[in-house]
Tab-separated table of C-alpha atoms in Angstrom:
chain	number	residue	atom	x	y	z
A	6	MET	CA	89.472	124.897	101.918
A	7	SER	CA	92.240	127.282	101.152
A	8	LEU	CA	92.461	129.121	97.898
A	9	ARG	CA	96.115	129.685	97.232
A	10	PHE	CA	98.817	129.234	94.643
A	11	ARG	CA	102.028	127.300	95.053
A	12	LEU	CA	105.457	128.924	94.644
A	13	ASN	CA	108.556	127.017	93.600
A	14	LEU	CA	110.743	128.168	96.460
A	15	ALA	CA	113.927	126.837	94.958
A	16	ALA	CA	113.759	129.603	92.405
A	17	VAL	CA	111.562	131.986	94.451
A	18	ARG	CA	109.346	132.648	91.470
A	19	SER	CA	105.704	132.366	90.533
A	20	PRO	CA	105.117	129.139	88.577
A	21	THR	CA	103.443	128.948	85.223
A	22	LEU	CA	100.173	127.042	85.353
A	23	LEU	CA	100.584	123.854	83.359
A	24	LEU	CA	97.436	123.052	81.443
A	25	PRO	CA	96.809	119.273	81.281
A	26	ARG	CA	96.585	117.680	77.891
A	27	SER	CA	93.212	116.804	76.477
A	28	ILE	CA	91.549	113.554	77.383
A	29	THR	CA	90.989	110.845	74.787
A	30	SER	CA	88.209	108.263	74.893
A	31	SER	CA	90.692	105.403	74.919
A	32	SER	CA	92.640	106.807	77.871
A	33	LEU	CA	89.432	107.293	79.850
A	34	VAL	CA	88.229	103.742	79.194
A	35	SER	CA	91.658	102.410	80.119
A	36	THR	CA	91.560	104.246	83.413
A	37	VAL	CA	88.009	103.168	84.270
A	38	VAL	CA	88.762	99.508	83.585
A	39	ARG	CA	91.443	99.620	86.238
A	40	THR	CA	89.004	100.871	88.853
A	41	SER	CA	88.640	98.548	91.835
A	42	THR	CA	85.385	97.823	93.649
A	43	ARG	CA	84.992	99.909	96.781
A	44	ASN	CA	84.124	98.438	100.161
A	45	ILE	CA	80.645	99.383	101.470
A	46	SER	CA	80.532	99.443	105.264
A	47	THR	CA	77.399	99.395	107.396
A	48	LEU	CA	79.008	100.795	110.541
A	49	LEU	CA	77.570	104.258	110.080
A	50	GLN	CA	78.029	107.003	112.650
A	51	PRO	CA	76.147	110.278	112.009
A	52	PHE	CA	77.692	113.722	112.304
A	53	PRO	CA	76.312	116.211	114.848
A	54	LEU	CA	73.941	118.635	113.194
A	55	PRO	CA	75.411	122.115	112.746
A	56	HIS	CA	73.732	125.138	114.256
A	57	LYS	CA	73.963	128.758	113.246
A	58	PRO	CA	75.702	131.037	115.767
A	59	LYS	CA	73.680	133.866	117.192
A	60	ARG	CA	75.765	136.730	115.939
A	61	ASN	CA	75.543	139.685	113.652
A	62	LEU	CA	77.126	138.700	110.363
A	63	SER	CA	77.012	142.169	108.870
A	64	THR	CA	80.297	143.880	108.106
A	65	THR	CA	81.428	147.342	107.163
A	66	THR	CA	84.496	146.061	105.340
A	67	PRO	CA	84.713	146.317	101.534
A	68	THR	CA	83.047	143.563	99.528
A	69	MET	CA	84.231	141.857	96.373
A	70	ALA	CA	82.517	142.436	93.045
A	71	THR	CA	79.597	140.115	92.275
A	72	SER	CA	81.534	138.327	89.547
A	73	ASP	CA	84.403	137.800	91.991
A	74	LYS	CA	82.397	136.707	95.022
A	75	ILE	CA	83.959	134.065	97.240
A	76	THR	CA	81.621	131.274	96.171
A	77	ASN	CA	82.432	131.737	92.469
A	78	TRP	CA	85.227	129.190	92.182
A	79	VAL	CA	85.221	129.537	88.404
A	80	ASP	CA	84.675	132.899	86.736
A	81	PRO	CA	81.110	132.752	85.327
A	82	ASN	CA	82.423	134.478	82.207
A	83	ASP	CA	85.142	131.877	81.639
A	84	LYS	CA	83.780	129.548	78.970
A	85	THR	CA	86.606	127.032	79.469
A	86	GLY	CA	85.107	125.960	82.806
A	87	GLU	CA	88.610	125.789	84.301
A	88	PHE	CA	89.311	126.548	87.976
A	89	LYS	CA	92.291	128.912	88.187
A	90	ARG	CA	93.883	129.372	91.587
A	91	GLN	CA	94.868	132.882	92.637
A	92	VAL	CA	98.440	133.865	93.458
A	93	SER	CA	99.032	134.561	97.161
A	94	SER	CA	99.472	138.247	97.993
A	95	PHE	CA	101.575	138.450	101.167
A	96	ARG	CA	105.072	137.081	100.565
A	97	SER	CA	107.422	138.352	103.288
A	98	PHE	CA	109.852	136.012	105.028
A	99	ILE	CA	110.931	135.339	108.565
A	100	SER	CA	114.699	135.120	108.454
A	101	ARG	CA	117.273	134.150	111.053
A	102	SER	CA	120.225	134.839	108.744
A	103	ASP	CA	119.304	138.360	107.637
A	104	PRO	CA	119.782	140.878	110.489
A	105	SER	CA	117.895	143.516	108.503
A	106	SER	CA	114.769	141.385	108.177
A	107	PRO	CA	111.656	143.070	109.639
A	108	PHE	CA	110.503	139.604	110.690
A	109	PRO	CA	113.136	137.876	112.843
A	110	PRO	CA	112.320	134.530	114.469
A	111	GLU	CA	111.025	135.285	117.983
A	112	LYS	CA	109.164	133.142	120.464
A	113	GLY	CA	105.567	134.227	120.951
A	114	ARG	CA	105.578	136.870	118.222
A	115	TYR	CA	103.722	135.038	115.456
A	116	HIS	CA	100.286	133.466	115.142
A	117	LEU	CA	99.217	130.891	112.564
A	118	TYR	CA	95.623	131.097	111.361
A	119	VAL	CA	94.450	127.805	109.836
A	120	SER	CA	91.431	125.757	108.912
A	121	TYR	CA	91.428	122.056	109.733
A	122	ALA	CA	89.365	121.604	106.579
A	123	CYS	CA	91.985	123.184	104.336
A	124	PRO	CA	94.795	120.973	102.976
A	125	TRP	CA	97.049	123.988	102.361
A	126	ALA	CA	96.710	125.175	105.954
A	127	THR	CA	97.091	121.648	107.313
A	128	ARG	CA	100.559	121.291	105.789
A	129	ALA	CA	101.723	124.352	107.770
A	130	LEU	CA	100.162	122.979	110.956
A	131	ILE	CA	101.926	119.639	110.433
A	132	VAL	CA	105.317	121.338	110.152
A	133	ARG	CA	104.614	123.425	113.265
A	134	LYS	CA	104.274	120.165	115.223
A	135	LEU	CA	107.102	118.304	113.513
A	136	LYS	CA	109.507	121.151	114.266
A	137	GLY	CA	108.528	121.520	117.934
A	138	LEU	CA	107.093	125.018	117.520
A	139	GLU	CA	104.012	124.588	119.742
A	140	ASP	CA	105.448	126.962	122.365
A	141	VAL	CA	106.975	129.297	119.799
A	142	ILE	CA	104.098	130.011	117.378
A	143	SER	CA	100.484	130.089	118.557
A	144	PHE	CA	97.680	128.926	116.275
A	145	SER	CA	93.918	128.869	115.966
A	146	SER	CA	91.439	127.367	113.524
A	147	VAL	CA	88.442	128.991	111.909
A	148	HIS	CA	85.041	127.275	111.765
A	149	TRP	CA	84.688	124.725	108.973
A	150	HIS	CA	81.955	126.670	107.195
A	151	MET	CA	82.802	129.155	104.461
A	152	GLY	CA	79.968	131.434	103.454
A	153	GLU	CA	79.557	134.604	101.403
A	154	LEU	CA	81.910	136.452	103.774
A	155	GLY	CA	84.548	133.728	103.712
A	156	TRP	CA	85.996	131.873	106.688
A	157	ARG	CA	84.469	132.835	110.001
A	158	PHE	CA	85.771	132.399	113.511
A	159	PRO	CA	83.762	130.040	115.729
A	160	THR	CA	81.870	130.930	118.866
A	161	SER	CA	83.332	129.765	122.166
A	162	GLU	CA	80.866	126.848	122.273
A	163	GLU	CA	81.250	125.562	118.715
A	164	GLY	CA	84.842	124.422	119.104
A	165	LYS	CA	84.347	122.556	122.371
A	166	GLU	CA	83.963	118.788	122.564
A	167	GLY	CA	80.475	117.995	121.344
A	168	GLY	CA	80.239	121.258	119.422
A	169	ASP	CA	79.497	121.266	115.704
A	170	ALA	CA	83.107	122.339	114.971
A	171	ALA	CA	84.957	120.555	117.763
A	172	GLY	CA	88.739	120.620	117.609
A	173	ASP	CA	91.931	121.789	119.261
A	174	GLN	CA	92.149	125.607	119.240
A	175	VAL	CA	88.897	126.032	117.350
A	176	VAL	CA	88.244	129.271	119.199
A	177	PRO	CA	87.136	132.875	118.649
A	178	ASP	CA	89.901	135.002	117.141
A	179	PRO	CA	92.520	135.131	119.924
A	180	VAL	CA	94.553	137.923	118.326
A	181	GLY	CA	92.225	140.712	117.272
A	182	GLY	CA	88.766	139.535	118.257
A	183	LYS	CA	87.580	139.533	114.645
A	184	GLN	CA	84.495	137.661	113.401
A	185	HIS	CA	85.759	136.778	109.929
A	186	MET	CA	89.120	136.118	108.365
A	187	ARG	CA	88.386	138.897	105.874
A	188	GLU	CA	88.638	141.414	108.721
A	189	VAL	CA	92.203	140.284	109.428
A	190	TYR	CA	93.062	140.971	105.781
A	191	PHE	CA	91.278	144.326	105.619
A	192	GLY	CA	92.861	145.362	108.919
A	193	VAL	CA	96.252	145.066	107.240
A	194	GLU	CA	95.301	146.108	103.689
A	195	PRO	CA	91.992	148.066	103.466
A	196	GLU	CA	91.995	147.872	99.654
A	197	TYR	CA	92.599	144.124	99.526
A	198	LYS	CA	90.546	142.594	96.679
A	199	ALA	CA	91.587	138.936	96.494
A	200	ARG	CA	90.368	135.913	98.440
A	201	PHE	CA	90.680	135.629	102.212
A	202	THR	CA	92.731	132.457	102.407
A	203	VAL	CA	94.384	130.378	105.089
A	204	PRO	CA	97.004	129.666	106.251
A	205	VAL	CA	97.989	133.134	107.401
A	206	LEU	CA	101.181	133.742	109.356
A	207	PHE	CA	100.489	136.879	111.388
A	208	ASP	CA	102.913	139.141	113.243
A	209	LYS	CA	101.207	140.021	116.539
A	210	LYS	CA	103.896	142.534	117.432
A	211	GLU	CA	103.541	144.659	114.293
A	212	GLY	CA	99.936	143.776	113.452
A	213	ARG	CA	100.901	142.616	109.956
A	214	ILE	CA	100.391	139.581	107.775
A	215	VAL	CA	103.801	138.090	107.112
A	216	ASN	CA	102.760	135.486	104.563
A	217	ASN	CA	99.693	133.667	103.246
A	218	GLU	CA	101.451	131.256	100.865
A	219	SER	CA	101.469	127.781	102.405
A	220	SER	CA	104.584	126.500	100.623
A	221	GLU	CA	106.597	129.459	101.915
A	222	ILE	CA	105.205	129.139	105.441
A	223	VAL	CA	106.168	125.455	105.392
A	224	ARG	CA	109.683	126.399	104.358
A	225	MET	CA	110.008	129.092	107.042
A	226	LEU	CA	108.687	126.921	109.858
A	227	GLY	CA	110.955	124.137	108.673
A	228	SER	CA	114.179	126.037	109.241
A	229	GLU	CA	114.023	129.658	110.404
A	230	PHE	CA	113.176	128.910	114.037
A	231	ASP	CA	115.828	126.229	114.578
A	232	GLY	CA	117.860	128.589	116.725
A	233	ILE	CA	115.141	128.823	119.371
A	234	VAL	CA	113.618	125.326	119.218
A	235	GLU	CA	114.411	123.479	122.448
A	236	ASP	CA	113.657	119.918	121.327
A	237	ALA	CA	116.884	118.606	119.784
A	238	LYS	CA	115.161	115.937	117.674
A	239	ALA	CA	112.732	118.460	116.221
A	240	ARG	CA	115.510	120.961	115.623
A	241	GLU	CA	117.581	118.423	113.715
A	242	LEU	CA	114.711	117.367	111.452
A	243	ASP	CA	115.462	118.763	108.002
A	244	LEU	CA	112.464	118.639	105.700
A	245	TYR	CA	114.389	120.231	102.843
A	246	PRO	CA	117.875	118.659	102.996
A	247	GLU	CA	120.404	120.097	100.593
A	248	ASP	CA	121.235	116.793	98.921
A	249	LEU	CA	117.576	116.161	98.029
A	250	ARG	CA	116.470	119.668	97.080
A	251	THR	CA	116.419	119.131	93.338
A	252	GLU	CA	114.351	115.964	93.685
A	253	ILE	CA	112.038	117.582	96.253
A	254	ASP	CA	111.423	120.589	94.011
A	255	GLU	CA	110.704	118.363	91.024
A	256	ALA	CA	108.238	116.214	92.971
A	257	ASN	CA	106.539	119.224	94.560
A	258	GLU	CA	106.037	120.781	91.140
A	259	TRP	CA	104.113	117.994	89.441
A	260	VAL	CA	102.351	116.839	92.612
A	261	TYR	CA	100.986	120.362	93.042
A	262	HIS	CA	99.701	120.728	89.483
A	263	ASP	CA	98.398	117.194	88.980
A	264	ILE	CA	97.197	116.193	92.480
A	265	ASN	CA	97.095	118.951	95.148
A	266	ASN	CA	95.399	121.380	92.782
A	267	GLY	CA	94.166	118.640	90.461
A	268	VAL	CA	91.341	117.639	92.790
A	269	TYR	CA	90.092	121.238	92.774
A	270	LYS	CA	90.422	121.607	89.018
A	271	SER	CA	88.327	118.450	88.704
A	272	GLY	CA	85.747	119.295	91.349
A	273	PHE	CA	85.215	122.946	90.455
A	274	ALA	CA	85.146	122.441	86.689
A	275	THR	CA	81.997	123.853	85.095
A	276	THR	CA	82.238	122.046	81.764
A	277	GLN	CA	82.434	118.334	81.012
A	278	GLU	CA	85.575	118.873	78.957
A	279	ALA	CA	87.405	120.663	81.788
A	280	TYR	CA	86.365	117.984	84.277
A	281	GLU	CA	87.445	115.034	82.126
A	282	ARG	CA	90.734	116.660	81.211
A	283	ASN	CA	91.669	117.397	84.813
A	284	VAL	CA	90.381	114.231	86.472
A	285	THR	CA	92.306	112.119	83.949
A	286	LYS	CA	95.480	114.088	84.670
A	287	LEU	CA	94.836	113.675	88.405
A	288	PHE	CA	94.718	109.894	88.174
A	289	GLU	CA	97.770	109.802	85.968
A	290	GLY	CA	99.504	111.662	88.810
A	291	LEU	CA	98.223	109.193	91.402
A	292	ASP	CA	99.439	106.301	89.223
A	293	LYS	CA	102.857	107.954	89.196
A	294	VAL	CA	102.846	108.321	92.991
A	295	GLU	CA	101.774	104.691	93.388
A	296	LYS	CA	104.608	103.473	91.164
A	297	HIS	CA	107.201	105.502	93.089
A	298	LEU	CA	106.017	104.461	96.551
A	299	LYS	CA	105.746	100.812	95.531
A	300	GLU	CA	109.382	100.851	94.413
A	301	VAL	CA	110.475	102.484	97.676
A	302	GLN	CA	108.488	100.032	99.804
A	303	GLU	CA	109.748	96.988	97.905
A	304	LYS	CA	113.314	98.043	98.697
A	305	GLY	CA	112.433	97.799	102.400
A	306	LYS	CA	114.372	100.920	103.339
A	307	GLY	CA	111.608	103.087	104.790
A	308	GLU	CA	108.033	104.284	104.530
A	309	TYR	CA	108.455	107.882	103.352
A	310	TRP	CA	108.731	109.307	99.840
A	311	PHE	CA	112.520	109.139	100.150
A	312	GLY	CA	112.557	105.928	102.157
A	313	GLU	CA	113.814	106.636	105.663
A	314	ARG	CA	113.823	110.440	105.324
A	315	LEU	CA	110.708	112.471	106.030
A	316	THR	CA	110.636	115.547	103.780
A	317	GLU	CA	108.435	118.305	102.406
A	318	VAL	CA	107.125	115.917	99.754
A	319	ASP	CA	105.417	113.790	102.417
A	320	VAL	CA	104.074	116.882	104.193
A	321	ARG	CA	102.631	118.424	101.043
A	322	LEU	CA	101.104	115.259	99.568
A	323	PHE	CA	99.520	113.858	102.743
A	324	PRO	CA	96.730	116.467	103.244
A	325	THR	CA	95.363	115.735	99.770
A	326	ILE	CA	95.546	111.961	100.106
A	327	ILE	CA	93.961	111.838	103.589
A	328	ARG	CA	90.982	113.784	102.173
A	329	PHE	CA	90.663	111.707	99.035
A	330	ASP	CA	88.319	108.908	100.108
A	331	PRO	CA	86.238	110.924	102.621
A	332	VAL	CA	85.677	113.900	100.301
A	333	TYR	CA	87.222	114.028	96.839
A	334	VAL	CA	85.880	110.699	95.550
A	335	GLN	CA	82.247	111.721	95.863
A	336	HIS	CA	82.217	115.511	96.275
A	337	PHE	CA	84.733	116.363	93.549
A	338	LYS	CA	83.804	113.362	91.345
A	339	CYS	CA	87.351	111.970	91.554
A	340	ASN	CA	85.979	108.461	91.397
A	341	LEU	CA	88.005	106.464	88.902
A	342	ARG	CA	89.532	104.808	91.957
A	343	ASP	CA	89.665	105.388	95.679
A	344	ILE	CA	92.818	105.107	97.778
A	345	ARG	CA	91.882	102.219	100.060
A	346	SER	CA	90.979	99.778	97.297
A	347	GLY	CA	92.820	101.132	94.272
A	348	TYR	CA	96.255	102.288	95.443
A	349	PRO	CA	97.851	99.869	97.931
A	350	ALA	CA	101.245	101.597	98.137
A	351	ILE	CA	99.714	105.049	98.645
A	352	HIS	CA	97.310	103.593	101.191
A	353	ARG	CA	100.204	102.061	103.151
A	354	TRP	CA	102.209	105.321	102.994
A	355	MET	CA	99.240	107.423	104.148
A	356	ARG	CA	98.367	105.137	107.050
A	357	ASN	CA	101.956	104.984	108.224
A	358	LEU	CA	102.084	108.776	108.467
A	359	TYR	CA	98.699	108.999	110.171
A	360	TRP	CA	99.140	106.247	112.744
A	361	ASN	CA	102.886	106.399	113.377
A	362	VAL	CA	103.742	110.114	113.152
A	363	PRO	CA	101.627	112.089	115.659
A	364	ALA	CA	102.011	115.408	113.829
A	365	PHE	CA	99.960	114.041	110.929
A	366	ARG	CA	97.196	112.400	112.966
A	367	GLU	CA	96.821	115.275	115.456
A	368	THR	CA	96.322	117.858	112.700
A	369	THR	CA	93.683	115.824	110.842
A	370	ASN	CA	90.081	116.616	111.772
A	371	PHE	CA	87.624	114.604	109.685
A	372	LEU	CA	84.606	116.456	111.073
A	373	HIS	CA	85.920	119.772	109.709
A	374	ILE	CA	87.053	118.173	106.465
A	375	LYS	CA	83.749	116.509	105.565
A	376	LYS	CA	81.437	119.262	106.778
A	377	HIS	CA	83.397	122.054	105.089
A	378	TYR	CA	83.418	120.650	101.581
A	379	THR	CA	79.875	119.344	101.586
A	380	CYS	CA	78.295	122.386	103.265
A	381	SER	CA	80.348	125.237	101.780
A	382	HIS	CA	79.963	124.517	98.062
A	383	PRO	CA	76.285	125.041	97.203
A	384	GLN	CA	76.993	124.918	93.481
A	385	ILE	CA	78.170	121.325	93.942
A	386	ASN	CA	75.980	120.198	96.847
A	387	PRO	CA	73.004	122.606	97.077
A	388	LYS	CA	71.310	120.869	100.017
A	389	GLY	CA	74.499	120.585	102.075
A	390	ILE	CA	74.005	116.880	102.779
A	391	THR	CA	77.133	115.213	104.142
A	392	PRO	CA	77.657	111.522	103.225
A	393	LEU	CA	78.251	109.256	106.213
A	394	GLY	CA	80.890	107.156	104.491
A	395	PRO	CA	83.441	105.940	104.001
A	396	VAL	CA	83.563	104.140	107.337
A	397	PRO	CA	85.981	104.396	108.934
A	398	ASP	CA	87.489	107.661	107.683
A	399	ILE	CA	90.869	105.906	107.709
A	400	LEU	CA	91.524	102.204	108.183
A	401	PRO	CA	93.834	100.783	110.873
A	402	LEU	CA	97.313	99.854	109.713
A	403	GLU	CA	96.680	96.156	109.200
A	404	GLU	CA	93.058	96.237	108.047
A	405	GLU	CA	91.936	96.184	104.408
A	406	VAL	CA	88.611	96.564	102.618
A	407	GLU	CA	86.944	93.353	101.432
A	408	ALA	CA	87.940	93.885	97.782
A	409	VAL	CA	91.599	94.068	98.720
A	410	LYS	CA	91.333	91.030	101.003
A	411	ALA	CA	89.743	89.049	98.177
A	412	ALA	CA	92.424	90.111	95.728
A	413	LYS	CA	95.147	88.866	98.080
A	414	ASN	CA	93.568	85.429	98.543
């Protein structure tokens, strides 16, 4: 899971965190009453058991203060119990229009560090595929486990088929041979004191981190390499079209606060009040998404947020929604509804992207997603036990859970 903060790129400014309004007993009851019965499947397939790599995990790099250690998602001294996401530190841009830019778009120069578990990193990986940048920007994924030293790179065996972290480009650090993501950060900034997040867009030529803010990386990959992309269809795809920018920015803003970050504010809350406040706001956001997508789908003009036009809104919302049933419902206690039985329009939208747009399916790794959350948050799941359900992780396009089938009959 990435720990990062979203920037409103339209204004190129740091956003102000919007605190959700307090929950009321009547609003909570109203929400719970709407909850649909979940399907319970018996087709259970176990995960491979993880094994610890035989490596020396010691490091000579600086460590964070005890109160700021990586596994403290909420400051122990913060009596509000609220999870507050840090602001990303590296904010340079790759630019094709500015000849003075120290980071021009060049084939083979940049590397994208990601985690398949992390929704923020996944959005950047999706855009890399959508925009035909596979031969332009290399990438690799860290292991799904995050420990006291942060994200670690896998061994050569762990990422192979049958390994406990199997996945495309789940390999030892191909750029600098590092063992942990923290070493990449300290190699660029020895006095770095914040979290060691992904995604990271790294300049292999200069040995520098260009950017570690996912929304900005998405924007750069979406346009700044168009001059060297060979695939005409990918080059012409505009995820941030000028005529929709105001609407895209508005949607991105509330989706980030209420949903993308809302699941974390719910799951990492350390007081009942903080949890109830944030989980209620989260489901109000999902209700809003459901209403919008239902209206779009009823018009019969397309399956994306803006009908027939795939945009940043789809890219940024999908990684949260695809993780919702497998992880957030149980692990983060976001259980007023699930997607497959409680939000038919969202469920249809999500499955269309997954099954019909390869860039979304090929960047989704449920093994990494489920194992990361359940085994990297000991304060939530001390024994690291990973639930087997839901089964399947995502339903086929035309299949529904029993509760939904019954409701239609």
